[in-house]
Amino acid sequence: AVVSTQSTGERDWPEGRGIFHNQEKSFLVWVNEEDQTRIISMQKGGDVREVFSRLARGIEAVRQSVKSASGKDFMLHEKYGYIHSCPTNLGTGMRASVHADHD
């Protein structure tokens, strides 16, 4: 959309994008979609603690890997929180959603 275009988020389309996931597809790292990096943890069932724990471990592993490879860390502003290319994601950048089947 307009924000992606103005922030040059589309400049490497489609080569500079990808999704990396574990074998179970319960942890995914989506690179250069709407934000630079979208980290996702999901699973069927109701164990929210396990999903969140996997997410927290994964975020730290990605952060350490990026820092090791580039010497850079995620951008954290004292007032605005984590910086994203989409302004609606300022702050924690965290979203949570639940999909429920109704029989």
mmCIF file of C-alpha atoms in Angstrom:
data_model
loop_
_atom_site.group_PDB
_atom_site.id
_atom_site.type_symbol
_atom_site.label_atom_id
_atom_site.label_comp_id
_atom_site.label_asym_id
_atom_site.label_seq_id
_atom_site.Cartn_x
_atom_site.Cartn_y
_atom_site.Cartn_z
ATOM 1 C CA ALA A 1 0.000 0.000 0.000
ATOM 2 C CA VAL A 2 1.027 3.647 0.223
ATOM 3 C CA VAL A 3 3.056 3.201 3.435
ATOM 4 C CA SER A 4 5.040 0.332 1.893
ATOM 5 C CA THR A 5 5.745 2.373 -1.228
ATOM 6 C CA GLN A 6 6.773 5.499 0.678
ATOM 7 C CA SER A 7 9.047 3.538 3.012
ATOM 8 C CA THR A 8 10.549 1.673 0.007
ATOM 9 C CA GLY A 9 9.174 -1.565 1.432
ATOM 10 C CA GLU A 10 8.538 -2.875 -2.092
ATOM 11 C CA ARG A 11 12.040 -2.235 -3.461
ATOM 12 C CA ASP A 12 13.162 -5.868 -3.432
ATOM 13 C CA TRP A 13 9.855 -7.405 -4.524
ATOM 14 C CA PRO A 14 9.645 -10.363 -5.029
ATOM 15 C CA GLU A 15 13.244 -11.572 -4.528
ATOM 16 C CA GLY A 16 13.887 -9.974 -1.133
ATOM 17 C CA ARG A 17 11.092 -11.784 0.682
ATOM 18 C CA GLY A 18 10.514 -15.141 2.252
ATOM 19 C CA ILE A 19 8.967 -17.222 4.983
ATOM 20 C CA PHE A 20 11.127 -19.457 7.129
ATOM 21 C CA HIS A 21 9.456 -21.993 9.442
ATOM 22 C CA ASN A 22 10.153 -24.944 11.655
ATOM 23 C CA GLN A 23 9.124 -28.466 10.625
ATOM 24 C CA GLU A 24 5.831 -28.257 12.553
ATOM 25 C CA LYS A 25 5.026 -24.845 11.024
ATOM 26 C CA SER A 26 4.303 -23.568 14.531
ATOM 27 C CA PHE A 27 7.031 -20.904 14.376
ATOM 28 C CA LEU A 28 7.516 -18.677 11.323
ATOM 29 C CA VAL A 29 9.682 -15.712 10.408
ATOM 30 C CA TRP A 30 8.208 -13.711 7.552
ATOM 31 C CA VAL A 31 10.826 -11.389 6.034
ATOM 32 C CA ASN A 32 9.934 -8.171 4.172
ATOM 33 C CA GLU A 33 6.180 -8.499 3.991
ATOM 34 C CA GLU A 34 4.395 -5.503 5.575
ATOM 35 C CA ASP A 35 7.045 -5.011 8.233
ATOM 36 C CA GLN A 36 10.702 -5.869 7.874
ATOM 37 C CA THR A 37 10.213 -8.975 9.999
ATOM 38 C CA ARG A 38 7.056 -10.648 11.242
ATOM 39 C CA ILE A 39 7.635 -13.384 13.813
ATOM 40 C CA ILE A 40 4.704 -15.757 14.353
ATOM 41 C CA SER A 41 4.029 -18.533 16.854
ATOM 42 C CA MET A 42 0.852 -20.577 16.500
ATOM 43 C CA GLN A 43 -0.686 -23.955 17.197
ATOM 44 C CA LYS A 44 -4.018 -25.680 17.527
ATOM 45 C CA GLY A 45 -5.458 -26.122 20.985
ATOM 46 C CA GLY A 46 -5.685 -23.809 23.947
ATOM 47 C CA ASP A 47 -2.148 -23.707 25.339
ATOM 48 C CA VAL A 48 -1.553 -19.956 25.044
ATOM 49 C CA ARG A 49 1.386 -20.130 27.453
ATOM 50 C CA GLU A 50 3.247 -22.556 25.181
ATOM 51 C CA VAL A 51 2.571 -20.392 22.107
ATOM 52 C CA PHE A 52 3.784 -17.257 23.882
ATOM 53 C CA SER A 53 6.829 -19.005 25.346
ATOM 54 C CA ARG A 54 7.863 -20.257 21.892
ATOM 55 C CA LEU A 55 7.323 -16.739 20.521
ATOM 56 C CA ALA A 56 9.519 -15.144 23.215
ATOM 57 C CA ARG A 57 12.322 -17.683 22.653
ATOM 58 C CA GLY A 58 12.053 -17.228 18.892
ATOM 59 C CA ILE A 59 12.172 -13.440 19.036
ATOM 60 C CA GLU A 60 15.313 -13.602 21.158
ATOM 61 C CA ALA A 61 16.918 -16.152 18.799
ATOM 62 C CA VAL A 62 16.163 -13.957 15.762
ATOM 63 C CA ARG A 63 17.435 -10.854 17.589
ATOM 64 C CA GLN A 64 20.690 -12.584 18.543
ATOM 65 C CA SER A 65 21.166 -13.921 15.003
ATOM 66 C CA VAL A 66 20.635 -10.498 13.423
ATOM 67 C CA LYS A 67 22.928 -8.855 15.957
ATOM 68 C CA SER A 68 25.610 -11.497 15.408
ATOM 69 C CA ALA A 69 25.463 -11.143 11.614
ATOM 70 C CA SER A 70 25.120 -7.364 11.348
ATOM 71 C CA GLY A 71 26.104 -5.857 14.692
ATOM 72 C CA LYS A 72 22.675 -4.180 14.773
ATOM 73 C CA ASP A 73 19.713 -4.688 17.089
ATOM 74 C CA PHE A 74 15.978 -4.130 16.690
ATOM 75 C CA MET A 75 15.217 -0.382 16.625
ATOM 76 C CA LEU A 76 13.828 0.730 19.998
ATOM 77 C CA HIS A 77 12.849 4.385 20.519
ATOM 78 C CA GLU A 78 12.571 5.630 24.109
ATOM 79 C CA LYS A 79 9.188 7.296 23.490
ATOM 80 C CA TYR A 80 7.641 5.304 20.614
ATOM 81 C CA GLY A 81 8.834 1.794 21.359
ATOM 82 C CA TYR A 82 9.872 -0.566 18.585
ATOM 83 C CA ILE A 83 10.088 1.124 15.200
ATOM 84 C CA HIS A 84 8.287 -0.439 12.226
ATOM 85 C CA SER A 85 7.685 0.595 8.643
ATOM 86 C CA CYS A 86 3.929 0.656 9.342
ATOM 87 C CA PRO A 87 3.046 3.363 11.907
ATOM 88 C CA THR A 88 0.094 1.372 13.273
ATOM 89 C CA ASN A 89 2.595 -1.144 14.650
ATOM 90 C CA LEU A 90 4.639 1.323 16.752
ATOM 91 C CA GLY A 91 5.178 0.329 20.358
ATOM 92 C CA THR A 92 5.447 -3.351 21.139
ATOM 93 C CA GLY A 93 4.610 -4.309 17.565
ATOM 94 C CA MET A 94 2.770 -7.256 19.069
ATOM 95 C CA ARG A 95 -0.558 -8.529 17.808
ATOM 96 C CA ALA A 96 -2.469 -11.485 19.157
ATOM 97 C CA SER A 97 -5.333 -13.345 17.542
ATOM 98 C CA VAL A 98 -7.348 -16.428 18.345
ATOM 99 C CA HIS A 99 -9.261 -18.515 15.839
ATOM 100 C CA ALA A 100 -12.115 -20.454 17.392
ATOM 101 C CA ASP A 101 -14.354 -23.104 15.826
ATOM 102 C CA HIS A 102 -18.003 -22.909 16.802
ATOM 103 C CA ASP A 103 -19.827 -26.201 16.451
#
